[in-house]
Amino acid sequence: TPSTIACFPPRVTVVGSGNVGSALAQRLAEKNLADVVLLDVVEGRPQGLALDLMQARGIERHDRQIIGTNDYADTANSDVVVITAGLPRKPGMSRDDLMLINGKIVLEVTKQAIVHSPNTIFIVVTNPLDQMTHITWKASGLPVHQVMGMAGVLDSARFQTFVAMELGVSTSDISATVLGSHGDLMVPLPRYTTVNGISITELMDADTIEQLIDRTRKGGAEIVDLMKTGSAFYAPSSSTCVMVESILLNKCRILPVTTYLQGQYGLRDVFVGVPCRLGCQGIESVLELDLTEAEQLALHQSAEAVRQTSDRIEALLASS
Ligand code: TXD
């Protein structure tokens, strides 16, 4: 007999069991949010990580299952599929350098995952983010609200951190907003960045804000330069986890998410980060902020940079 209640726990597949994927699996399981399937092309690594995470369960006091696999059949009926598979940036490498190589990986991953979870919600993490999200949307054939990219939550978290450090106040009191593409042209919005509701434009001078924006834009590169091998993964996995949580628990949080715009903000047919309401359907709605001319221009420039690569993306999709 069919169950009368939706069965807990939900199931989240994380493709790519590298730094971001493994940290995300840990966060999802230890927050008791979902059973997790960790998948990678490398044999043994996801299985080993899953066993390690399983052995922490008694200490962390949760009952979530973590499975490691190389086989997409094990991902069947996932509620959410997160794609972190690909190469991370190396020092000096731009996100765009990664486009072709990661594009092929993300395309392949999407095609395999959708076979076993035909109505899932995809969250793409792999860089270059906006383009990879486009590939997953096209390759999956899913409606736009079921395919999104994670970048704005991370960029906003970085801006929030730098504002908190500058003002010497609790990070929790700061709400930061960063829109646009996940790249050098991201659009931090000081007017919509507040300390307990007070805009930072009332608390800091323009030069200081500009410095914090600059550091936010270069936030990923600063960490890559320090780490030498690999890139950030603690804050990226937290950022992805909060999106998964808002979807699974239907929290309807307003988060900056990379989505396919269809006229909002005067932009069409391009993936770019804007505030979205995330619930159990995926992107429940896109919020349109009342931007100033300068903010609107910055968002359009950011979207234009993504659009300039769309020919290469279409060529990649056509060749598959
Ligand atoms: O804000 C954001 N969106 C980002 C994006 C923040 C942080 C990281 N960002 C990007 O995520 C980064 O530039 C990379 O493109 C991905 C994953 O970063 P991570 O730091 O986790 O990279 P790793 O540690 O190299 O892990 C990648 C894993 C690794 O285990 C590979 O074996 C695996 O991906 N991989 C694959 N898995 C499955 N299928 C295929 N084809 C595959 N190819 C590689």
PDB file of N, CA, C and O in Angstrom, residues 145-188:
ATOM      1  N   HIS A 145      12.719  26.131 -13.773  1.00  0.00           N
ATOM      2  CA  HIS A 145      12.717  26.285 -12.314  1.00  0.00           C
ATOM      3  C   HIS A 145      13.361  25.096 -11.602  1.00  0.00           C
ATOM      4  O   HIS A 145      13.584  25.140 -10.400  1.00  0.00           O
ATOM      5  N   GLN A 146      13.662  24.028 -12.351  1.00  0.00           N
ATOM      6  CA  GLN A 146      14.280  22.861 -11.720  1.00  0.00           C
ATOM      7  C   GLN A 146      15.804  22.788 -11.936  1.00  0.00           C
ATOM      8  O   GLN A 146      16.435  21.817 -11.528  1.00  0.00           O
ATOM      9  N   VAL A 147      16.364  23.797 -12.561  1.00  0.00           N
ATOM     10  CA  VAL A 147      17.818  23.802 -12.791  1.00  0.00           C
ATOM     11  C   VAL A 147      18.384  25.159 -12.371  1.00  0.00           C
ATOM     12  O   VAL A 147      17.958  26.191 -12.889  1.00  0.00           O
ATOM     13  N   MET A 148      19.306  25.147 -11.451  1.00  0.00           N
ATOM     14  CA  MET A 148      19.850  26.429 -10.943  1.00  0.00           C
ATOM     15  C   MET A 148      21.338  26.283 -10.616  1.00  0.00           C
ATOM     16  O   MET A 148      21.841  25.155 -10.492  1.00  0.00           O
ATOM     17  N   GLY A 149      21.993  27.408 -10.481  1.00  0.00           N
ATOM     18  CA  GLY A 149      23.414  27.381 -10.141  1.00  0.00           C
ATOM     19  C   GLY A 149      23.682  28.049  -8.806  1.00  0.00           C
ATOM     20  O   GLY A 149      22.964  28.973  -8.406  1.00  0.00           O
ATOM     21  N   MET A 150      24.697  27.549  -8.120  1.00  0.00           N
ATOM     22  CA  MET A 150      25.115  28.145  -6.841  1.00  0.00           C
ATOM     23  C   MET A 150      26.314  29.050  -7.075  1.00  0.00           C
ATOM     24  O   MET A 150      27.350  28.591  -7.534  1.00  0.00           O
ATOM     25  N   ALA A 151      26.171  30.309  -6.774  1.00  0.00           N
ATOM     26  CA  ALA A 151      27.295  31.251  -6.827  1.00  0.00           C
ATOM     27  C   ALA A 151      26.978  32.466  -5.977  1.00  0.00           C
ATOM     28  O   ALA A 151      27.767  32.877  -5.128  1.00  0.00           O
ATOM     29  N   GLY A 152      25.772  33.009  -6.162  1.00  0.00           N
ATOM     30  CA  GLY A 152      25.396  34.234  -5.461  1.00  0.00           C
ATOM     31  C   GLY A 152      25.392  34.081  -3.950  1.00  0.00           C
ATOM     32  O   GLY A 152      25.743  35.019  -3.224  1.00  0.00           O
ATOM     33  N   VAL A 153      25.000  32.904  -3.468  1.00  0.00           N
ATOM     34  CA  VAL A 153      25.001  32.701  -2.014  1.00  0.00           C
ATOM     35  C   VAL A 153      26.437  32.806  -1.492  1.00  0.00           C
ATOM     36  O   VAL A 153      26.700  33.443  -0.472  1.00  0.00           O
ATOM     37  N   LEU A 154      27.362  32.201  -2.220  1.00  0.00           N
ATOM     38  CA  LEU A 154      28.773  32.257  -1.815  1.00  0.00           C
ATOM     39  C   LEU A 154      29.326  33.681  -1.934  1.00  0.00           C
ATOM     40  O   LEU A 154      29.982  34.182  -1.009  1.00  0.00           O
ATOM     41  N   ASP A 155      29.064  34.320  -3.064  1.00  0.00           N
ATOM     42  CA  ASP A 155      29.583  35.681  -3.252  1.00  0.00           C
ATOM     43  C   ASP A 155      29.008  36.614  -2.184  1.00  0.00           C
ATOM     44  O   ASP A 155      29.723  37.468  -1.645  1.00  0.00           O
ATOM     45  N   SER A 156      27.728  36.425  -1.856  1.00  0.00           N
ATOM     46  CA  SER A 156      27.100  37.253  -0.815  1.00  0.00           C
ATOM     47  C   SER A 156      27.702  36.942   0.557  1.00  0.00           C
ATOM     48  O   SER A 156      27.894  37.849   1.377  1.00  0.00           O
ATOM     49  N   ALA A 157      27.995  35.664   0.801  1.00  0.00           N
ATOM     50  CA  ALA A 157      28.595  35.281   2.086  1.00  0.00           C
ATOM     51  C   ALA A 157      29.976  35.916   2.247  1.00  0.00           C
ATOM     52  O   ALA A 157      30.377  36.321   3.337  1.00  0.00           O
ATOM     53  N   ARG A 158      30.687  35.995   1.135  1.00  0.00           N
ATOM     54  CA  ARG A 158      32.019  36.636   1.188  1.00  0.00           C
ATOM     55  C   ARG A 158      31.880  38.126   1.470  1.00  0.00           C
ATOM     56  O   ARG A 158      32.595  38.675   2.322  1.00  0.00           O
ATOM     57  N   PHE A 159      30.952  38.779   0.796  1.00  0.00           N
ATOM     58  CA  PHE A 159      30.732  40.212   1.010  1.00  0.00           C
ATOM     59  C   PHE A 159      30.312  40.438   2.468  1.00  0.00           C
ATOM     60  O   PHE A 159      30.842  41.325   3.158  1.00  0.00           O
ATOM     61  N   GLN A 160      29.410  39.578   2.934  1.00  0.00           N
ATOM     62  CA  GLN A 160      28.925  39.657   4.317  1.00  0.00           C
ATOM     63  C   GLN A 160      30.101  39.551   5.298  1.00  0.00           C
ATOM     64  O   GLN A 160      30.216  40.310   6.258  1.00  0.00           O
ATOM     65  N   THR A 161      31.013  38.621   5.019  1.00  0.00           N
ATOM     66  CA  THR A 161      32.180  38.414   5.890  1.00  0.00           C
ATOM     67  C   THR A 161      33.055  39.662   5.950  1.00  0.00           C
ATOM     68  O   THR A 161      33.478  40.097   7.031  1.00  0.00           O
ATOM     69  N   PHE A 162      33.328  40.228   4.776  1.00  0.00           N
ATOM     70  CA  PHE A 162      34.237  41.387   4.735  1.00  0.00           C
ATOM     71  C   PHE A 162      33.593  42.613   5.396  1.00  0.00           C
ATOM     72  O   PHE A 162      34.282  43.396   6.057  1.00  0.00           O
ATOM     73  N   VAL A 163      32.278  42.755   5.231  1.00  0.00           N
ATOM     74  CA  VAL A 163      31.581  43.864   5.900  1.00  0.00           C
ATOM     75  C   VAL A 163      31.660  43.684   7.416  1.00  0.00           C
ATOM     76  O   VAL A 163      31.962  44.625   8.167  1.00  0.00           O
ATOM     77  N   ALA A 164      31.421  42.446   7.875  1.00  0.00           N
ATOM     78  CA  ALA A 164      31.468  42.171   9.322  1.00  0.00           C
ATOM     79  C   ALA A 164      32.863  42.453   9.881  1.00  0.00           C
ATOM     80  O   ALA A 164      33.017  43.052  10.953  1.00  0.00           O
ATOM     81  N   MET A 165      33.887  42.035   9.136  1.00  0.00           N
ATOM     82  CA  MET A 165      35.263  42.257   9.591  1.00  0.00           C
ATOM     83  C   MET A 165      35.562  43.751   9.664  1.00  0.00           C
ATOM     84  O   MET A 165      36.195  44.222  10.606  1.00  0.00           O
ATOM     85  N   GLU A 166      35.101  44.495   8.687  1.00  0.00           N
ATOM     86  CA  GLU A 166      35.369  45.932   8.637  1.00  0.00           C
ATOM     87  C   GLU A 166      34.664  46.675   9.784  1.00  0.00           C
ATOM     88  O   GLU A 166      35.251  47.539  10.426  1.00  0.00           O
ATOM     89  N   LEU A 167      33.411  46.297  10.059  1.00  0.00           N
ATOM     90  CA  LEU A 167      32.629  47.024  11.071  1.00  0.00           C
ATOM     91  C   LEU A 167      32.809  46.455  12.470  1.00  0.00           C
ATOM     92  O   LEU A 167      32.389  47.056  13.455  1.00  0.00           O
ATOM     93  N   GLY A 168      33.402  45.278  12.554  1.00  0.00           N
ATOM     94  CA  GLY A 168      33.579  44.643  13.858  1.00  0.00           C
ATOM     95  C   GLY A 168      32.252  44.245  14.487  1.00  0.00           C
ATOM     96  O   GLY A 168      32.073  44.345  15.699  1.00  0.00           O
ATOM     97  N   VAL A 169      31.327  43.793  13.645  1.00  0.00           N
ATOM     98  CA  VAL A 169      30.020  43.351  14.162  1.00  0.00           C
ATOM     99  C   VAL A 169      29.810  41.886  13.779  1.00  0.00           C
ATOM    100  O   VAL A 169      30.542  41.321  12.972  1.00  0.00           O
ATOM    101  N   SER A 170      28.777  41.290  14.371  1.00  0.00           N
ATOM    102  CA  SER A 170      28.502  39.882  14.095  1.00  0.00           C
ATOM    103  C   SER A 170      28.099  39.671  12.638  1.00  0.00           C
ATOM    104  O   SER A 170      27.275  40.401  12.095  1.00  0.00           O
ATOM    105  N   THR A 171      28.677  38.645  12.033  1.00  0.00           N
ATOM    106  CA  THR A 171      28.324  38.315  10.648  1.00  0.00           C
ATOM    107  C   THR A 171      26.835  38.016  10.533  1.00  0.00           C
ATOM    108  O   THR A 171      26.215  38.301   9.514  1.00  0.00           O
ATOM    109  N   SER A 172      26.261  37.435  11.589  1.00  0.00           N
ATOM    110  CA  SER A 172      24.832  37.062  11.518  1.00  0.00           C
ATOM    111  C   SER A 172      23.923  38.274  11.375  1.00  0.00           C
ATOM    112  O   SER A 172      22.779  38.133  10.952  1.00  0.00           O
ATOM    113  N   ASP A 173      24.396  39.435  11.773  1.00  0.00           N
ATOM    114  CA  ASP A 173      23.551  40.622  11.662  1.00  0.00           C
ATOM    115  C   ASP A 173      23.577  41.228  10.261  1.00  0.00           C
ATOM    116  O   ASP A 173      22.867  42.191   9.989  1.00  0.00           O
ATOM    117  N   ILE A 174      24.438  40.670   9.419  1.00  0.00           N
ATOM    118  CA  ILE A 174      24.598  41.280   8.090  1.00  0.00           C
ATOM    119  C   ILE A 174      23.899  40.457   7.025  1.00  0.00           C
ATOM    120  O   ILE A 174      24.027  39.239   6.976  1.00  0.00           O
ATOM    121  N   SER A 175      23.157  41.149   6.187  1.00  0.00           N
ATOM    122  CA  SER A 175      22.518  40.514   5.057  1.00  0.00           C
ATOM    123  C   SER A 175      23.096  41.183   3.806  1.00  0.00           C
ATOM    124  O   SER A 175      22.953  42.389   3.625  1.00  0.00           O
ATOM    125  N   ALA A 176      23.808  40.393   2.990  1.00  0.00           N
ATOM    126  CA  ALA A 176      24.469  40.982   1.819  1.00  0.00           C
ATOM    127  C   ALA A 176      23.815  40.467   0.543  1.00  0.00           C
ATOM    128  O   ALA A 176      23.306  39.351   0.506  1.00  0.00           O
ATOM    129  N   THR A 177      23.847  41.278  -0.484  1.00  0.00           N
ATOM    130  CA  THR A 177      23.261  40.874  -1.763  1.00  0.00           C
ATOM    131  C   THR A 177      24.280  41.070  -2.882  1.00  0.00           C
ATOM    132  O   THR A 177      24.787  42.171  -3.079  1.00  0.00           O
ATOM    133  N   VAL A 178      24.576  39.972  -3.577  1.00  0.00           N
ATOM    134  CA  VAL A 178      25.454  40.037  -4.749  1.00  0.00           C
ATOM    135  C   VAL A 178      24.718  39.364  -5.905  1.00  0.00           C
ATOM    136  O   VAL A 178      24.310  38.208  -5.795  1.00  0.00           O
ATOM    137  N   LEU A 179      24.549  40.092  -6.998  1.00  0.00           N
ATOM    138  CA  LEU A 179      23.865  39.546  -8.177  1.00  0.00           C
ATOM    139  C   LEU A 179      24.866  39.338  -9.306  1.00  0.00           C
ATOM    140  O   LEU A 179      26.065  39.563  -9.154  1.00  0.00           O
ATOM    141  N   GLY A 180      24.358  38.916 -10.457  1.00  0.00           N
ATOM    142  CA  GLY A 180      25.172  38.842 -11.663  1.00  0.00           C
ATOM    143  C   GLY A 180      25.852  37.508 -11.859  1.00  0.00           C
ATOM    144  O   GLY A 180      25.551  36.527 -11.190  1.00  0.00           O
ATOM    145  N   SER A 181      26.790  37.487 -12.801  1.00  0.00           N
ATOM    146  CA  SER A 181      27.508  36.258 -13.118  1.00  0.00           C
ATOM    147  C   SER A 181      28.530  35.978 -12.031  1.00  0.00           C
ATOM    148  O   SER A 181      28.915  36.873 -11.274  1.00  0.00           O
ATOM    149  N   HIS A 182      28.956  34.724 -11.962  1.00  0.00           N
ATOM    150  CA  HIS A 182      29.966  34.354 -10.972  1.00  0.00           C
ATOM    151  C   HIS A 182      31.333  34.582 -11.608  1.00  0.00           C
ATOM    152  O   HIS A 182      31.964  33.686 -12.105  1.00  0.00           O
ATOM    153  N   GLY A 183      31.768  35.807 -11.589  1.00  0.00           N
ATOM    154  CA  GLY A 183      33.033  36.132 -12.224  1.00  0.00           C
ATOM    155  C   GLY A 183      33.427  37.527 -11.808  1.00  0.00           C
ATOM    156  O   GLY A 183      32.841  38.108 -10.888  1.00  0.00           O
ATOM    157  N   ASP A 184      34.410  38.069 -12.529  1.00  0.00           N
ATOM    158  CA  ASP A 184      34.934  39.371 -12.147  1.00  0.00           C
ATOM    159  C   ASP A 184      33.873  40.468 -12.266  1.00  0.00           C
ATOM    160  O   ASP A 184      34.032  41.545 -11.700  1.00  0.00           O
ATOM    161  N   LEU A 185      32.811  40.181 -13.031  1.00  0.00           N
ATOM    162  CA  LEU A 185      31.764  41.198 -13.222  1.00  0.00           C
ATOM    163  C   LEU A 185      30.557  40.982 -12.320  1.00  0.00           C
ATOM    164  O   LEU A 185      29.479  41.507 -12.582  1.00  0.00           O
ATOM    165  N   MET A 186      30.733  40.200 -11.251  1.00  0.00           N
ATOM    166  CA  MET A 186      29.621  40.036 -10.306  1.00  0.00           C
ATOM    167  C   MET A 186      29.187  41.414  -9.777  1.00  0.00           C
ATOM    168  O   MET A 186      29.982  42.366  -9.803  1.00  0.00           O
ATOM    169  N   VAL A 187      27.937  41.519  -9.300  1.00  0.00           N
ATOM    170  CA  VAL A 187      27.397  42.827  -8.942  1.00  0.00           C
ATOM    171  C   VAL A 187      27.000  42.890  -7.456  1.00  0.00           C
ATOM    172  O   VAL A 187      25.847  42.655  -7.099  1.00  0.00           O
ATOM    173  N   PRO A 188      27.940  43.220  -6.573  1.00  0.00           N
ATOM    174  CA  PRO A 188      27.559  43.424  -5.166  1.00  0.00           C
ATOM    175  C   PRO A 188      26.712  44.697  -5.055  1.00  0.00           C
ATOM    176  O   PRO A 188      27.005  45.692  -5.711  1.00  0.00           O
TER     177      PRO A 188
END
